[in-house]
Coordinates of C-alpha atoms in Angstrom, one line a residue:
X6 CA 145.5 100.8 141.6
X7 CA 148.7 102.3 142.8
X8 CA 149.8 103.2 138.9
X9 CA 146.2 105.2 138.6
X10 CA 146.9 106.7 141.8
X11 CA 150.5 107.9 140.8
X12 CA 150.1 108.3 137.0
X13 CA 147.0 110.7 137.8
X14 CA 149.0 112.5 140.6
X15 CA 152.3 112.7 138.4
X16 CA 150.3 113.4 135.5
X17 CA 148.2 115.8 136.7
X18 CA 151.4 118.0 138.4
X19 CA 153.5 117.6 135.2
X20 CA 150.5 119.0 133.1
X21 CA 150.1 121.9 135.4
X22 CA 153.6 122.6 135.7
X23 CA 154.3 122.6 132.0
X24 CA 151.1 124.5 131.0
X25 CA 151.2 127.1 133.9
X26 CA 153.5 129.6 131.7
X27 CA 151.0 129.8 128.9
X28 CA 148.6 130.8 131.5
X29 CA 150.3 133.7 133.7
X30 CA 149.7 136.9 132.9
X31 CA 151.6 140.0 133.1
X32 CA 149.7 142.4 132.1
X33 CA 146.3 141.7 134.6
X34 CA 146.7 143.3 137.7
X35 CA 145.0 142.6 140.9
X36 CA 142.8 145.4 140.4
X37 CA 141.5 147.3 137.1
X38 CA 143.6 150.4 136.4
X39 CA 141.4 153.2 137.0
X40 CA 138.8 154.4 134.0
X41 CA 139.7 151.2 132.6
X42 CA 137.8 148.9 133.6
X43 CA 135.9 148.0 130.0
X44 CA 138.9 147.5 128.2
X45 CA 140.3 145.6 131.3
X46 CA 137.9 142.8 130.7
X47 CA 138.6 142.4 127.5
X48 CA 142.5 142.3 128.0
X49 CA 143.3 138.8 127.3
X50 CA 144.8 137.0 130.5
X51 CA 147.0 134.3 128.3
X52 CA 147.9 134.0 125.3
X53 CA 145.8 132.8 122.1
X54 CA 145.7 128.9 121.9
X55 CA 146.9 129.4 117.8
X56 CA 150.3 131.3 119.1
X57 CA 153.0 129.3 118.1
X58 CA 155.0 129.5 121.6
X59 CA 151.3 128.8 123.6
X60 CA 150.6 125.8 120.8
X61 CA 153.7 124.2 121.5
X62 CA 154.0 123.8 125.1
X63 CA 150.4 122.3 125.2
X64 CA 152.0 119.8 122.8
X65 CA 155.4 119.5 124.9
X66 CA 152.7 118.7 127.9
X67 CA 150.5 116.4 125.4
X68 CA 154.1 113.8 125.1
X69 CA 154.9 114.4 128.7
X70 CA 151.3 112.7 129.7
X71 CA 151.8 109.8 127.0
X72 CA 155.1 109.0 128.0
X73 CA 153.2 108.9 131.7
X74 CA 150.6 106.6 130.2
X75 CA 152.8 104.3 128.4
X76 CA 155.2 104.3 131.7
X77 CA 152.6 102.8 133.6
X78 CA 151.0 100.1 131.2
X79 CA 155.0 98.6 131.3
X80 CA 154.8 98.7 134.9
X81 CA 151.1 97.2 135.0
X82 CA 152.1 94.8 132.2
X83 CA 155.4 93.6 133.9
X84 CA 154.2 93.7 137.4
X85 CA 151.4 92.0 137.3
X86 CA 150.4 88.5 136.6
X87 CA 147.4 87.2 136.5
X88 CA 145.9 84.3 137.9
X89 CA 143.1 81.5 138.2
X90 CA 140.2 81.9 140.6
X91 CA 141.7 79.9 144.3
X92 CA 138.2 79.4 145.3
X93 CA 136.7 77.8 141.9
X94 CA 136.0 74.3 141.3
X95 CA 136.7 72.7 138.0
X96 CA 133.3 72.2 137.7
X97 CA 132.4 75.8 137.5
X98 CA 131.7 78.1 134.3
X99 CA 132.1 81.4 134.1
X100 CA 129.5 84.0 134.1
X101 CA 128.4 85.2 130.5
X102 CA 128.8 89.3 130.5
X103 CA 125.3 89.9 130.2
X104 CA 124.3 88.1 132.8
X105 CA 127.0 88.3 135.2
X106 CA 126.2 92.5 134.7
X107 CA 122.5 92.2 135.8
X108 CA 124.0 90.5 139.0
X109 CA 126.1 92.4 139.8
X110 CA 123.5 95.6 139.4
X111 CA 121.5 94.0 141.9
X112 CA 124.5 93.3 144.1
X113 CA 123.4 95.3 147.3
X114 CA 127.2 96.1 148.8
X115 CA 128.1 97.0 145.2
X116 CA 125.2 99.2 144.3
X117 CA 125.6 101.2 147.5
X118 CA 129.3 101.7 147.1
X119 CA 129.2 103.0 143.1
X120 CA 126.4 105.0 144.1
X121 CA 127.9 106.7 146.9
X122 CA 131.6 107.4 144.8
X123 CA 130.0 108.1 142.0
X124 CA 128.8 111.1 143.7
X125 CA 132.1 111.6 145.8
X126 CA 134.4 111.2 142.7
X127 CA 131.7 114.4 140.8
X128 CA 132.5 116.5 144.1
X129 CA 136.3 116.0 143.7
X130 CA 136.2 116.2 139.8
X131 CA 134.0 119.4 140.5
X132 CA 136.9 120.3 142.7
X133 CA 140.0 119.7 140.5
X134 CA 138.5 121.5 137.5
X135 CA 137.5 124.6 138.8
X136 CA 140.2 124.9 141.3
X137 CA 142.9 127.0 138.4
X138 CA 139.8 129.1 137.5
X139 CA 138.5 130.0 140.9
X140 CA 142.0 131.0 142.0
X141 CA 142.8 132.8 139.0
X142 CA 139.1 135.1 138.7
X143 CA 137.7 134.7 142.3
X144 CA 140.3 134.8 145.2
X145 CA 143.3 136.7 143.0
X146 CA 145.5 133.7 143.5
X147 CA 146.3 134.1 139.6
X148 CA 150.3 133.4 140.1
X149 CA 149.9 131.1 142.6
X150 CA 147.9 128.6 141.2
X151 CA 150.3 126.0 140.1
X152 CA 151.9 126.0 143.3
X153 CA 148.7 125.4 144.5
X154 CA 147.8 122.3 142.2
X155 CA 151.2 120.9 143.4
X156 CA 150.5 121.5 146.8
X157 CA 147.5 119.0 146.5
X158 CA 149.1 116.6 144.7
X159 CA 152.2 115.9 147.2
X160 CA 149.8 115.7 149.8
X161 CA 147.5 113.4 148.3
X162 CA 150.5 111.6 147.1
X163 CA 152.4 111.3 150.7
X164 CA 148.9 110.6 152.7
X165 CA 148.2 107.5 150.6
X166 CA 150.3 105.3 153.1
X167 CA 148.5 107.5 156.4
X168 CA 145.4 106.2 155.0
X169 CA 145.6 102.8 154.2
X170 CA 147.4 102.5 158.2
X171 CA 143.9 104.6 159.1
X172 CA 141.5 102.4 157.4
X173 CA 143.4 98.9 158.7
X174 CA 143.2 100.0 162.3
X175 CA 139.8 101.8 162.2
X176 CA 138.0 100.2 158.9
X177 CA 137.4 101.4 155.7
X178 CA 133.6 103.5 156.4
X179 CA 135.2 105.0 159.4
X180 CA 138.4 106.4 157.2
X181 CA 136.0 107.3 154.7
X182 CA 134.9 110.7 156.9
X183 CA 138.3 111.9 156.0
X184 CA 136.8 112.9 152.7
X185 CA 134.6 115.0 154.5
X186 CA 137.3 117.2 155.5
X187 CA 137.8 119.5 152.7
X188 CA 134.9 120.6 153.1
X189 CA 134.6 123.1 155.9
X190 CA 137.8 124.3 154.7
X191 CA 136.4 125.1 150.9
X192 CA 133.7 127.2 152.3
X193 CA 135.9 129.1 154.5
X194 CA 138.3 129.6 151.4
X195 CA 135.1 130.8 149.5
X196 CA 133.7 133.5 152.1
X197 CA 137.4 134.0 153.0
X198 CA 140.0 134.3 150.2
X199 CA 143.4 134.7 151.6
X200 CA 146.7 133.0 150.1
X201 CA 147.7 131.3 153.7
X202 CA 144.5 129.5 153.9
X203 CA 144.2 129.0 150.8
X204 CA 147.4 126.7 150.5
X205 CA 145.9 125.6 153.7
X206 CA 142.9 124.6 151.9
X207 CA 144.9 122.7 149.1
X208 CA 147.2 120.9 151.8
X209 CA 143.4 119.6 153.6
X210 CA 142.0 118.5 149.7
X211 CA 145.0 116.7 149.1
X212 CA 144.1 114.4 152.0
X213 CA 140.4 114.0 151.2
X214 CA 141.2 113.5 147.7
X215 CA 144.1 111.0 148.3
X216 CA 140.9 108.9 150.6
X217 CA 138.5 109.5 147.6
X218 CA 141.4 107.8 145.5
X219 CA 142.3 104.7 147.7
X220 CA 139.2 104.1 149.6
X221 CA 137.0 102.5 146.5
X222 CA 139.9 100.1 145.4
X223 CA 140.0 98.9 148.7
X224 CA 136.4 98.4 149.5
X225 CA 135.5 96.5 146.4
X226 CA 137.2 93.2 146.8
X227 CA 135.1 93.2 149.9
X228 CA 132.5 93.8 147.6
X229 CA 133.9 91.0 145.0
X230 CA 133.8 88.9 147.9
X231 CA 130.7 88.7 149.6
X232 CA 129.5 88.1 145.5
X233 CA 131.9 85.2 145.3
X234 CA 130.9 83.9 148.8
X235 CA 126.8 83.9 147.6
X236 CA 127.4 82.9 144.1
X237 CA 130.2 80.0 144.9
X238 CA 129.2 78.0 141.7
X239 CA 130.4 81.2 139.4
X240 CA 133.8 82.7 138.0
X241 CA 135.2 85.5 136.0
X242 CA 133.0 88.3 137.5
X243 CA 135.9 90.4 139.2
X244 CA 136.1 91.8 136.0
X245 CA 132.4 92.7 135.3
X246 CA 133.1 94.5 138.9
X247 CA 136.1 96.3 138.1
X248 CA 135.3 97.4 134.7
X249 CA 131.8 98.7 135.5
X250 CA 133.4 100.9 138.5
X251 CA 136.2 102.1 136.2
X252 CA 133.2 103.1 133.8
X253 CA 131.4 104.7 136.5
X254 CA 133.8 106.7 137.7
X255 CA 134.6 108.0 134.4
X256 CA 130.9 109.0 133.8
X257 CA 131.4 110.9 137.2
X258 CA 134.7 113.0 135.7
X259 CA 132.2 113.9 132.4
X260 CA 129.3 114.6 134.7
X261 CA 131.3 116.9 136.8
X262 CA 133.1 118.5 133.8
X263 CA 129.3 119.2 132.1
X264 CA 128.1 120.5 135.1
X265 CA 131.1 123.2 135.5
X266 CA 131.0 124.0 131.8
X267 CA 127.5 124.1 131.5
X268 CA 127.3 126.5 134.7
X269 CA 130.2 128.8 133.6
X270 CA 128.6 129.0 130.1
X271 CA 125.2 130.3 131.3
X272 CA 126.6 132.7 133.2
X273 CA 128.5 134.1 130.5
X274 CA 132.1 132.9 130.6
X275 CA 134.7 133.9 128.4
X276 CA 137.9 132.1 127.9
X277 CA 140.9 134.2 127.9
X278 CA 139.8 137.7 129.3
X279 CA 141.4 139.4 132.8
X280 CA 138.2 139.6 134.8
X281 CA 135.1 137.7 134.5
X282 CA 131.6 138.5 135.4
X283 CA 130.4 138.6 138.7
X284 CA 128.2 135.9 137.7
X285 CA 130.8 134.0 136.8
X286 CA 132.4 134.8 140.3
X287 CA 129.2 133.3 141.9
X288 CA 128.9 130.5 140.0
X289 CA 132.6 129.2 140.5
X290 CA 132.4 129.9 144.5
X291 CA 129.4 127.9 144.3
X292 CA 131.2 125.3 141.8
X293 CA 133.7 125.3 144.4
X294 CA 132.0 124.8 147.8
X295 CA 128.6 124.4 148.2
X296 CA 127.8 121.9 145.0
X297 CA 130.8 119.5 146.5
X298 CA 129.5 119.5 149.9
X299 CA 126.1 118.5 149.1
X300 CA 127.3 115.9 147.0
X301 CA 129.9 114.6 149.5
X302 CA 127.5 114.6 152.0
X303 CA 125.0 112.3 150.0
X304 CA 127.6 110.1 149.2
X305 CA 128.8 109.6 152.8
X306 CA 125.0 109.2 153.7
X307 CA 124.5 106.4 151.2
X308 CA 127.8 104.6 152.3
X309 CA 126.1 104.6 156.1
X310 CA 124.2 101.9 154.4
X311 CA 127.0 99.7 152.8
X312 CA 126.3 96.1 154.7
X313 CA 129.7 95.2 154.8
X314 CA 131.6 96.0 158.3
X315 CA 135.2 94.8 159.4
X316 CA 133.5 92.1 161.3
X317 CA 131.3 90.6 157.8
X318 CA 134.4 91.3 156.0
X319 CA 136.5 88.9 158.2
X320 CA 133.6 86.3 158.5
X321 CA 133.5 86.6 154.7
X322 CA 137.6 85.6 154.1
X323 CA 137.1 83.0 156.8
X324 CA 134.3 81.1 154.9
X325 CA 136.2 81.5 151.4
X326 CA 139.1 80.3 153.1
X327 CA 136.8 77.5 153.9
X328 CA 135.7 77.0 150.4
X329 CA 139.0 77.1 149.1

């Protein structure tokens, strides 16, 4: 968990970093020059992907993220071991995929809590992918963005450790509101476009995001759990648990990324170009802050309903210790 935490924060900055000077523009002003506005939207705002110079620091930034990738399977690989169940007898067989998949589906505690990040991790996806765009077309934040995108990511990065003290000493649904908190703040950045708030605004994401990031990891060995504790005759499911989240969450980053192209498409976008349309204004405001909110705000309401409290939780490691 912490190398996906810290490979997609380091990964993430480093790609931004590297790839912001293909993508500032010295030639789009602020404003159209006047009785040019036609040939102002046209003006490209970066270079052509097929320039040499542009094609070449996307493939600096390409080896950067692989050398992150292969950094942290060493790490994973080296620093972790694994081992047998504690709590199975000798006389227990492990779960066939199939089958140990169809329980888990209709795992209560486990359905609840995909359900409700699946939508969370879309709002923050929705988030991250529009944020460079929105900047750069609809708040004229166009040579500030990066600093922006690395102003998320250390926050996210140092509130990690804030949030896992938050969630031991007031439990995990309670710490889960934090995620909740970039949302007032998107809206206001929306109606209210200003550079102050809006590093403002990137410091609050950073610490919903980093709570969107740690949260899940450490709810679902509750989760794994409360399975092992009513299926005590079964083994090997953590990983039918883990690998279906991992999949989910995944589907959640191509969900949000079809939604945002699929929007910016209809409403005419066009790569590359100084100012977009004022539809395209619209639909990345609305990219931005309301479609997040609502879908935040159904996740949080379907985690109201995730059974397992601090009290369960500590009833549940009592009767595995127990078993054990």
């Amino acid at each position: 968990m912490t190398m996906e935490v810290l490979g997609t924060l380091i990964g993430a900055a480093l790609q931004g970093q590297i790839v912001a000077s293909a993508h500032v523009s010295h030639h789009c002003a602020v404003t159209p020059p006047v009785n040019t506005t036609d040939s102002w939207h046209d003006t490209p705002s970066f270079p052509d992907p097929s320039d040499p110079l542009s094609h070449q620091v996307y493939m600096v930034a390409a080896g950067v993220i692989g050398g992150v990738y292969l950094l942290g399977i060493v790490i994973l690989f080296l620093g972790v071991k694994e081992k047998d169940d504690p709590y199975a007898l000798n006389s227990d067989r492990a779960i066939p995929f199939c089958k140990g998949l169809g329980l888990t589906m209709k795992h209560g505690p486990y359905v609840k809590l995909t359900a409700s990040f699946l939508l969370i991790s879309t709002a923050v996806q929705l988030e991250q992918s529009n944020f460079v765009l929105f900047c750069t077309h609809a708040a004229g934040l166009r040579n500030h963005f990066q600093y922006l995108v690395v102003t998320i990511l250390v926050s996210a990065a140092v509130s990690i450790p804030f949030w896992q003290k938050f969630l031991q000493r007031f439990g995990k649904k309670c710490a889960a509101c934090g995620i909740s908190w970039m949302i007032p703040f998107a809206v206001m950045l929306v109606t209210i476009p200003n550079l102050i708030l809006a590093y403002f605004v990137a410091f609050v994401s950073g610490l919903s995001i980093a709570a969107s990031l740690l949260l899940p990891w450490s709810m679902l060995p509750d989760v794994v759990d409360n399975f092992r504790l009513q299926n005590p005759h079964g083994k090997g499911h953590e990983t039918i648990f883990y690998s279906s989240y991992v999949f989910f969450t995944k589907m959640s980053a191509g969900i949000g990324l079809g939604i945002s192209a699929a929007g910016l498409e209809f409403t005419g976008y066009k790569p590359g170009i100084c100012r977009q349309s004022d539809d395209v204004i619209l639909t990345l405001k609305i990219l931005i802050g309301a479609v997040p909110a609502i879908l935040i705000l159904v996740g949080l309401f379907i985690l109201l309903f995730y059974p397992i409290t601090e009290e369960s939780r500590k009833e549940t490691k009592l009767a595995l210790e127990v078993l054990r």
